[in-house]
Short mmCIF file of C-alpha atoms in Angstrom, two decimals:
data_model
loop_
_atom_site.label_atom_id
_atom_site.label_comp_id
_atom_site.label_asym_id
_atom_site.label_seq_id
_atom_site.Cartn_x
_atom_site.Cartn_y
_atom_site.Cartn_z
CA MET A 1169 -18.59 -14.74 28.50
CA ARG A 1170 -16.96 -18.05 29.24
CA HIS A 1171 -17.23 -20.84 26.75
CA ASP A 1172 -16.48 -24.46 27.48
CA VAL A 1173 -15.98 -25.95 24.04
CA ASP A 1174 -15.13 -29.51 24.96
CA ALA A 1175 -16.49 -30.68 21.65
CA ILE A 1176 -14.19 -28.38 19.69
CA THR A 1177 -10.63 -29.60 19.29
CA ALA A 1178 -7.78 -28.15 17.31
CA GLU A 1179 -7.41 -31.23 15.17
CA PRO A 1180 -8.68 -34.81 15.27
CA ARG A 1181 -7.14 -36.67 18.15
CA PRO A 1182 -4.25 -38.96 17.24
CA SER A 1183 -5.49 -41.58 14.80
CA SER A 1184 -3.99 -44.57 16.58
CA THR A 1185 -3.08 -45.73 20.04
CA VAL A 1186 0.61 -45.76 19.08
CA SER A 1187 0.56 -42.16 17.81
CA GLU A 1188 -1.30 -40.97 20.92
CA MET A 1189 1.17 -42.76 23.19
CA TRP A 1190 4.07 -41.10 21.40
CA LEU A 1191 2.36 -37.70 21.64
CA MET A 1192 1.88 -38.22 25.37
CA THR A 1193 5.52 -39.26 25.72
CA VAL A 1194 6.80 -36.10 24.04
CA LEU A 1195 4.44 -33.90 26.06
CA GLY A 1196 5.62 -35.68 29.19
CA MET A 1197 9.22 -34.91 28.23
CA LEU A 1198 8.34 -31.22 27.86
CA LEU A 1199 6.55 -31.14 31.21
CA ALA A 1200 9.52 -32.84 32.87
CA PHE A 1201 11.64 -29.72 32.31
CA ALA A 1202 9.74 -28.19 35.23
CA SER A 1203 11.58 -30.50 37.62
CA ILE A 1204 14.59 -32.06 35.96
CA SER A 1205 16.43 -28.74 35.66
CA THR A 1206 16.62 -28.56 39.45
CA ASP A 1207 16.29 -32.15 40.62
CA LEU A 1208 19.32 -33.37 38.71
CA TYR A 1209 21.72 -31.04 40.52
CA LEU A 1210 20.22 -31.28 44.02
CA PRO A 1211 22.83 -33.81 45.24
CA ALA A 1212 25.59 -31.48 44.03
CA MET A 1213 24.41 -28.41 45.95
CA PRO A 1214 26.45 -28.92 49.15
CA GLY A 1215 29.58 -29.60 47.07
CA MET A 1216 28.85 -26.67 44.75
CA SER A 1217 28.55 -24.42 47.78
CA ALA A 1218 32.12 -25.27 48.78
CA ALA A 1219 33.50 -25.20 45.22
CA LEU A 1220 32.05 -21.75 44.47
CA GLY A 1221 33.00 -20.37 47.87
CA THR A 1222 29.46 -19.45 48.89
CA THR A 1223 26.97 -20.23 51.65
CA GLN A 1224 24.07 -22.67 51.79
CA GLY A 1225 21.56 -19.82 51.74
CA SER A 1226 23.22 -18.13 48.75
CA LEU A 1227 23.25 -21.33 46.71
CA GLN A 1228 19.58 -21.89 47.50
CA TYR A 1229 18.94 -18.64 45.63
CA THR A 1230 19.89 -20.47 42.44
CA VAL A 1231 16.59 -22.31 42.90
CA SER A 1232 14.76 -19.03 43.52
CA ALA A 1233 16.40 -17.47 40.44
CA TYR A 1234 15.28 -20.40 38.33
CA LEU A 1235 11.73 -20.01 39.58
CA ILE A 1236 11.73 -16.28 38.80
CA GLY A 1237 12.71 -16.98 35.20
CA PHE A 1238 10.27 -19.86 35.01
CA SER A 1239 7.39 -17.77 36.37
CA PHE A 1240 7.75 -14.63 34.28
CA GLY A 1241 8.89 -16.51 31.19
CA GLN A 1242 5.57 -18.34 31.05
CA LEU A 1243 3.71 -15.04 30.83
CA ILE A 1244 5.56 -14.40 27.58
CA TRP A 1245 5.26 -17.86 26.04
CA GLY A 1246 1.51 -18.24 26.70
CA PRO A 1247 0.30 -15.42 24.40
CA VAL A 1248 3.09 -16.20 21.92
CA GLY A 1249 1.80 -19.78 21.71
CA ASP A 1250 -1.81 -18.59 21.25
CA ARG A 1251 -0.68 -16.28 18.43
CA PHE A 1252 1.90 -18.39 16.56
CA GLY A 1253 1.08 -21.99 17.45
CA ARG A 1254 2.76 -24.37 19.87
CA ARG A 1255 5.75 -26.09 18.27
CA VAL A 1256 7.93 -23.20 17.06
CA PRO A 1257 7.83 -21.27 20.37
CA VAL A 1258 8.68 -24.50 22.23
CA ALA A 1259 11.65 -25.07 19.91
CA VAL A 1260 12.96 -21.54 20.56
CA GLY A 1261 12.57 -22.15 24.28
CA LEU A 1262 14.59 -25.37 24.12
CA VAL A 1263 17.45 -23.53 22.38
CA LEU A 1264 17.45 -20.91 25.17
CA PHE A 1265 17.37 -23.70 27.75
CA MET A 1266 20.48 -25.32 26.26
CA ALA A 1267 22.27 -21.95 26.20
CA GLY A 1268 21.46 -21.43 29.88
CA CYS A 1269 22.71 -24.93 30.79
CA THR A 1270 25.98 -24.23 28.98
CA GLY A 1271 26.39 -21.00 30.92
CA CYS A 1272 25.74 -22.78 34.22
CA ALA A 1273 28.43 -25.37 33.44
CA LEU A 1274 30.94 -22.59 32.73
CA SER A 1275 30.05 -20.40 35.73
CA ALA A 1276 32.94 -19.40 37.97
CA ASP A 1277 30.90 -17.98 40.87
CA VAL A 1278 27.41 -18.05 42.30
CA VAL A 1279 26.41 -14.74 40.66
CA GLN A 1280 27.09 -16.12 37.18
CA LEU A 1281 25.31 -19.34 38.09
CA ILE A 1282 22.22 -17.43 39.22
CA ALA A 1283 22.13 -15.40 35.99
CA PHE A 1284 22.36 -18.45 33.73
CA ARG A 1285 19.78 -20.28 35.82
CA VAL A 1286 17.32 -17.51 34.90
CA LEU A 1287 18.07 -17.97 31.18
CA GLN A 1288 17.77 -21.74 31.58
CA ALA A 1289 14.37 -21.31 33.20
CA VAL A 1290 12.99 -18.87 30.60
CA GLY A 1291 13.73 -21.47 27.94
CA ALA A 1292 12.50 -24.50 29.89
CA CYS A 1293 9.12 -23.00 30.75
CA ALA A 1294 8.09 -22.68 27.08
CA GLY A 1295 7.68 -26.45 26.82
CA VAL A 1296 5.82 -26.72 30.11
CA VAL A 1297 3.25 -23.99 29.55
CA LEU A 1298 2.56 -24.90 25.93
CA ALA A 1299 2.44 -28.66 26.55
CA ARG A 1300 -0.42 -28.02 28.99
CA ALA A 1301 -2.11 -25.79 26.40
CA MET A 1302 -1.72 -28.60 23.84
CA VAL A 1303 -3.64 -30.91 26.15
CA ARG A 1304 -6.47 -28.35 26.34
CA ASP A 1305 -6.34 -27.99 22.53
CA LEU A 1306 -7.27 -31.65 22.28
CA TYR A 1307 -9.41 -32.52 25.32
CA GLY A 1308 -12.26 -31.23 27.50
CA ARG A 1309 -12.21 -30.45 31.25
CA ASP A 1310 -12.32 -33.76 33.13
CA ARG A 1311 -10.61 -35.62 30.30
CA ALA A 1312 -7.86 -32.97 30.34
CA ALA A 1313 -7.43 -33.50 34.11
CA ALA A 1314 -7.09 -37.24 33.53
CA VAL A 1315 -4.61 -36.74 30.69
CA LEU A 1316 -2.56 -34.26 32.73
CA SER A 1317 -2.47 -36.75 35.61
CA THR A 1318 -1.27 -39.46 33.22
CA LEU A 1319 1.40 -37.11 31.86
CA MET A 1320 2.50 -36.18 35.35
CA THR A 1321 2.85 -39.86 36.17
CA VAL A 1322 5.19 -40.13 33.19
CA MET A 1323 7.04 -36.91 33.99
CA ALA A 1324 7.46 -38.06 37.60
CA VAL A 1325 10.23 -40.29 36.24
CA ALA A 1326 12.32 -37.10 36.03
CA PRO A 1327 12.33 -36.30 39.78
CA LEU A 1328 12.34 -40.03 40.50
CA LEU A 1329 15.59 -40.52 38.61
CA GLY A 1330 16.99 -36.98 38.68
CA PRO A 1331 18.73 -36.89 42.08
CA SER A 1332 19.88 -40.50 41.67
CA VAL A 1333 21.35 -39.79 38.22
CA GLY A 1334 22.88 -36.59 39.54
CA GLY A 1335 24.48 -38.50 42.40
CA LEU A 1336 25.88 -41.09 39.99
CA ILE A 1337 27.32 -38.37 37.76
CA LEU A 1338 29.11 -36.93 40.80
CA VAL A 1339 30.81 -40.27 41.37
CA VAL A 1340 32.68 -40.01 38.06
CA ALA A 1341 32.66 -36.29 37.20
CA PRO A 1342 32.49 -32.80 38.77
CA TRP A 1343 29.22 -30.92 39.23
CA GLN A 1344 29.57 -29.15 35.86
CA ALA A 1345 28.88 -32.47 34.10
CA ILE A 1346 25.30 -32.36 35.36
CA PHE A 1347 24.60 -29.23 33.33
CA TRP A 1348 26.27 -30.71 30.24
CA ALA A 1349 23.93 -33.68 30.62
CA LEU A 1350 21.00 -31.25 30.61
CA VAL A 1351 22.24 -29.80 27.32
CA GLY A 1352 22.05 -33.30 25.83
CA ILE A 1353 18.52 -33.82 27.19
CA GLY A 1354 17.43 -30.53 25.65
CA LEU A 1355 18.81 -31.53 22.25
CA LEU A 1356 17.03 -34.90 22.28
CA THR A 1357 13.75 -33.22 23.25
CA LEU A 1358 14.13 -30.70 20.43
CA VAL A 1359 14.43 -33.52 17.90
CA ALA A 1360 11.41 -35.34 19.38
CA LEU A 1361 9.31 -32.16 19.27
CA PHE A 1362 9.20 -32.16 15.47
CA THR A 1363 7.85 -35.72 15.34
CA ILE A 1364 4.46 -34.63 16.75
CA PRO A 1365 1.76 -32.54 15.03
CA GLU A 1366 0.92 -28.91 15.68
CA THR A 1367 -2.25 -28.88 17.84
CA LEU A 1368 -3.30 -25.27 17.21
CA PRO A 1369 -3.99 -24.72 13.50
CA ALA A 1370 -3.85 -21.25 11.98
CA GLU A 1371 -7.63 -20.72 11.96
CA ARG A 1372 -7.82 -21.15 15.75
CA ARG A 1373 -4.91 -18.89 16.64
CA SER A 1374 -5.44 -15.55 18.35
CA ASN A 1375 -5.57 -12.48 16.11
CA GLU A 1376 -4.77 -10.12 18.98
CA SER A 1377 -1.47 -8.29 18.97
CA LEU A 1378 0.93 -9.49 21.63
CA GLY A 1379 0.61 -6.14 23.40
CA VAL A 1380 -3.15 -6.58 23.74
CA ALA A 1381 -2.71 -10.20 24.77
CA PHE A 1382 -0.25 -9.28 27.53
CA ALA A 1383 -2.55 -6.50 28.76
CA SER A 1384 -5.44 -8.97 29.01
CA TYR A 1385 -3.73 -10.74 31.91
CA GLY A 1386 -5.30 -8.05 34.07
CA GLY A 1387 -8.77 -9.35 33.26
CA LEU A 1388 -7.76 -12.91 34.05
CA ILE A 1389 -6.36 -11.87 37.41
CA LEU A 1390 -9.71 -10.29 38.29
CA ASP A 1391 -11.57 -13.55 37.66
CA ASN A 1392 -12.32 -14.80 41.17
CA ARG A 1393 -12.85 -18.43 40.20
CA LEU A 1394 -9.57 -18.57 38.29
CA MET A 1395 -7.71 -17.01 41.21
CA VAL A 1396 -9.12 -19.56 43.67
CA TYR A 1397 -7.63 -22.34 41.55
CA GLY A 1398 -4.42 -20.31 41.29
CA GLY A 1399 -4.29 -19.83 45.05
CA ALA A 1400 -4.71 -23.52 45.80
CA LEU A 1401 -1.93 -24.35 43.34
CA GLY A 1402 0.34 -21.47 44.35
CA PHE A 1403 0.26 -22.09 48.08
CA TYR A 1404 0.98 -25.77 47.52
CA TYR A 1405 3.97 -25.04 45.29
CA ALA A 1406 5.44 -22.61 47.80
CA GLY A 1407 5.80 -25.66 50.02
CA VAL A 1408 7.03 -27.91 47.20
CA PHE A 1409 9.94 -25.63 46.37
CA ALA A 1410 10.74 -24.90 49.99
CA GLY A 1411 11.29 -28.65 50.22
CA ILE A 1412 13.24 -28.88 46.95
CA SER A 1413 15.62 -26.07 47.86
CA SER A 1414 16.16 -27.24 51.45
CA SER A 1415 15.92 -31.03 51.35
CA SER A 1416 19.47 -31.75 50.18
CA PHE A 1417 20.89 -29.74 53.09
CA ALA A 1418 18.41 -31.33 55.52
CA TYR A 1419 19.27 -34.87 54.44
CA ILE A 1420 22.98 -34.53 53.63
CA ASP A 1421 24.27 -31.88 56.05
CA TYR A 1422 21.87 -32.33 58.98
CA HIS A 1423 21.09 -36.05 58.85
CA HIS A 1424 24.43 -37.02 57.21
CA LEU A 1425 23.12 -39.03 54.26
CA SER A 1426 25.43 -39.48 51.29
CA PRO A 1427 24.48 -37.73 48.02
CA GLN A 1428 23.70 -41.13 46.51
CA LEU A 1429 21.46 -42.17 49.42
CA PHE A 1430 19.74 -38.78 49.29
CA GLY A 1431 18.94 -39.46 45.64
CA ALA A 1432 17.38 -42.77 46.59
CA VAL A 1433 15.29 -41.21 49.39
CA PHE A 1434 14.11 -38.48 47.02
CA ALA A 1435 13.18 -41.10 44.43
CA VAL A 1436 11.07 -43.06 46.93
CA GLY A 1437 9.09 -39.90 47.67
CA THR A 1438 8.33 -39.44 44.01
CA VAL A 1439 6.73 -42.90 43.85
CA GLY A 1440 3.90 -41.52 46.00
CA LEU A 1441 3.39 -38.67 43.53
CA MET A 1442 3.15 -41.18 40.69
CA ALA A 1443 0.61 -43.25 42.64
CA THR A 1444 -1.70 -40.30 43.32
CA ASN A 1445 -1.48 -39.14 39.70
CA PHE A 1446 -2.39 -42.67 38.62
CA ALA A 1447 -5.33 -42.71 41.04
CA ASN A 1448 -6.49 -39.25 40.00
CA ALA A 1449 -6.53 -40.18 36.32
CA ARG A 1450 -8.96 -42.98 37.11
CA LEU A 1451 -11.11 -41.33 39.79
CA VAL A 1452 -11.57 -37.82 38.43
CA ALA A 1453 -14.35 -38.83 36.03
CA ARG A 1454 -16.30 -40.34 38.94
CA TYR A 1455 -15.77 -37.70 41.62
CA GLY A 1456 -14.92 -34.57 39.62
CA SER A 1457 -11.71 -32.56 39.54
CA ASP A 1458 -12.83 -30.04 42.20
CA ARG A 1459 -13.45 -32.74 44.79
CA MET A 1460 -10.12 -34.41 44.05
CA LEU A 1461 -8.37 -31.04 44.37
CA LYS A 1462 -9.89 -30.48 47.81
CA LEU A 1463 -8.78 -33.94 48.92
CA GLY A 1464 -5.21 -33.22 47.83
CA ALA A 1465 -5.13 -29.83 49.57
CA ALA A 1466 -6.37 -31.43 52.80
CA GLY A 1467 -3.63 -34.05 52.59
CA ALA A 1468 -1.04 -31.30 52.02
CA ALA A 1469 -2.22 -29.41 55.10
CA VAL A 1470 -2.10 -32.47 57.36
CA SER A 1471 1.30 -33.67 56.15
CA GLY A 1472 2.71 -30.13 56.40
CA LEU A 1473 1.66 -29.83 60.02
CA VAL A 1474 3.21 -33.21 60.80
CA LEU A 1475 6.44 -32.14 59.10
CA ALA A 1476 6.58 -28.92 61.12
CA PHE A 1477 6.23 -30.98 64.31
CA VAL A 1478 8.89 -33.57 63.46
CA THR A 1479 11.43 -30.98 62.26
CA ALA A 1480 10.90 -28.91 65.42
CA THR A 1481 11.24 -31.86 67.78
CA ASP A 1482 13.39 -34.24 65.68
CA PHE A 1483 10.72 -36.84 66.46
CA GLY A 1484 11.45 -39.94 64.38
CA GLY A 1485 14.72 -38.46 63.10
CA VAL A 1486 15.31 -38.77 59.39
CA TYR A 1487 12.50 -41.32 59.08
CA GLY A 1488 9.87 -38.95 60.50
CA MET A 1489 11.03 -36.14 58.24
CA ALA A 1490 11.13 -38.35 55.15
CA ALA A 1491 7.67 -39.85 55.74
CA SER A 1492 5.94 -36.49 56.15
CA LEU A 1493 7.80 -35.03 53.16
CA TRP A 1494 6.80 -38.06 51.07
CA LEU A 1495 3.14 -37.56 51.94
CA PHE A 1496 3.24 -33.85 51.14
CA THR A 1497 4.93 -34.56 47.79
CA ALA A 1498 2.36 -37.23 46.95
CA MET A 1499 -0.45 -34.66 47.15
CA ASN A 1500 0.98 -33.08 44.00
CA GLY A 1501 -0.82 -35.80 42.07
CA LEU A 1502 -4.19 -34.52 43.31
CA VAL A 1503 -3.56 -30.77 43.45
CA THR A 1504 -1.75 -29.80 40.26
CA ALA A 1505 -3.67 -31.46 37.43
CA ASN A 1506 -7.06 -30.64 38.94
CA ALA A 1507 -6.25 -26.99 39.68
CA ILE A 1508 -4.87 -26.43 36.17
CA SER A 1509 -7.70 -28.23 34.37
CA GLY A 1510 -10.26 -26.33 36.45
CA ALA A 1511 -8.74 -23.02 35.39
CA LEU A 1512 -8.36 -24.00 31.73
CA ALA A 1513 -11.96 -25.24 31.48
CA ASP A 1514 -13.35 -21.70 31.66
CA PHE A 1515 -11.11 -20.27 28.94
CA PRO A 1516 -10.53 -22.87 26.20
CA THR A 1517 -9.86 -20.24 23.51
CA ARG A 1518 -7.10 -18.69 25.64
CA ALA A 1519 -5.49 -21.88 26.86
CA GLY A 1520 -1.95 -20.59 26.35
CA ALA A 1521 -2.48 -17.40 28.36
CA VAL A 1522 -4.37 -19.13 31.19
CA SER A 1523 -1.82 -21.93 31.35
CA ALA A 1524 0.91 -19.29 31.51
CA LEU A 1525 -0.81 -17.38 34.30
CA MET A 1526 -1.35 -20.54 36.32
CA GLY A 1527 2.26 -21.49 35.76
CA ALA A 1528 3.44 -18.03 36.82
CA ILE A 1529 1.42 -18.33 40.02
CA GLN A 1530 2.66 -21.89 40.56
CA TYR A 1531 6.35 -21.15 40.20
CA GLY A 1532 6.20 -17.57 41.44
CA SER A 1533 4.89 -18.96 44.70
CA GLY A 1534 7.81 -21.37 44.57
CA VAL A 1535 10.13 -18.36 44.49
CA VAL A 1536 8.61 -17.15 47.73
CA GLY A 1537 8.71 -20.56 49.39
CA SER A 1538 12.32 -21.32 48.47
CA ALA A 1539 13.49 -17.78 49.27
CA VAL A 1540 11.83 -17.76 52.68
CA ALA A 1541 13.27 -21.18 53.50
CA GLY A 1542 16.71 -19.99 52.37
CA THR A 1543 16.47 -16.70 54.29
CA PHE A 1544 15.65 -18.43 57.56
CA ALA A 1545 18.02 -21.38 57.03
CA ASN A 1546 19.70 -22.13 60.36
CA GLY A 1547 21.34 -25.48 59.75
CA THR A 1548 18.25 -27.46 60.79
CA PRO A 1549 15.22 -28.64 58.78
CA TRP A 1550 12.80 -26.64 60.94
CA PRO A 1551 12.43 -23.54 58.67
CA MET A 1552 11.59 -25.88 55.78
CA GLY A 1553 8.96 -27.63 57.90
CA VAL A 1554 7.27 -24.38 58.94
CA VAL A 1555 7.10 -23.02 55.38
CA ILE A 1556 5.61 -26.29 54.11
CA ALA A 1557 3.02 -26.35 56.91
CA ILE A 1558 1.87 -22.81 56.17
CA SER A 1559 1.74 -23.61 52.45
CA GLY A 1560 -0.44 -26.67 52.96
CA LEU A 1561 -2.90 -24.73 55.11
CA GLY A 1562 -3.07 -21.94 52.52
CA SER A 1563 -3.78 -24.41 49.73
CA LEU A 1564 -6.60 -25.98 51.74
CA ALA A 1565 -8.09 -22.57 52.53
CA CYS A 1566 -8.23 -21.66 48.82
CA ALA A 1567 -9.54 -25.06 47.72
CA SER A 1568 -12.36 -24.84 50.25
CA LEU A 1569 -13.63 -21.71 48.44
CA ILE A 1570 -14.23 -23.57 45.19
CA ARG A 1571 -17.87 -23.96 44.33
CA ARG A 1572 -19.00 -25.96 41.34
CA GLN A 1573 -20.62 -23.51 38.91
CA SER A 1574 -22.63 -24.01 35.76
CA LEU A 1575 -20.54 -22.83 32.82
CA ASP A 1576 -21.93 -20.97 29.84
CA TYR A 1577 -21.91 -22.97 26.65
#
């Protein structure tokens, strides 16, 4: 039986506005690891390809490798967080993240880089999956969607600044310096983590063995309503990461933008994501998270189709491509928070496991999207446009299946 226990929280909410703002800041930092680990080195990818003696398609697999680690790693951290609390598992993950970043900086070829990207991802995903579970520890369904949207507005600073900062680092240092900078970010986040309270006290932790908890993923996968939310999120993120893995080559190699200008263009696109997250946080209470999710999926489908057209015909050149990519990226603000909060609402006592499963679907789909875009890379942006169009249509198809149901209390 499902239980929506909005009235039950792990602990009293932060006692002051200042403490709640700091909690949100730290959670935003943890969620930012989902993007900063890739966005910061996007401007370096064409140069890294030459320095490591590999092809564009092969280097794009470093994004796919990261997503593989990020997807499957979440399936581990979710039950661990439900069993042992949130903070200690996140701390262990941050240590693994820093070890992976160090290995990336010291890599001598693309094979080593791919391997350390997996380790980097397994560590980074602990903070992402358990930060979302911490939100569910403290808030109910629609409030959780609003809080997640607010956090994603904050965390959007990472992709907003990431490529620009990465481009600036390349002006004064080689590509390896980007990964050393990530080590420093991981260390600062680790220190900040222990300034916030544990949100899952001992009496609310799962008593299941980890083996039983891992086996229970099968039951979650069979939940049709959960999988509809997962499908809407997963299809959308296949397109997101097709764009992330291909955009630097599309802008820099095909349209001849400098790495620094590419960073600026990427940052402008992220402003749209911040705007839709801001709007969602304020509109979700009025219209409901399901309706906002459907609106975002429809926007993703339309912008994806436009992108496929402009990349096939070169209509509008770099401006046409950028505008349609910006619109597709902006829909993240409506799709992600609402899909995740919808899934978490049905399983509040298993927030870690459900958050992990949604994250695995989210980033596992990203593996597929980035790998397909890399496999069919032909020196033009067209393969990226086609993958994003198909992804947007798939997200809309899944979102259209959502029906508001009465939950058991």
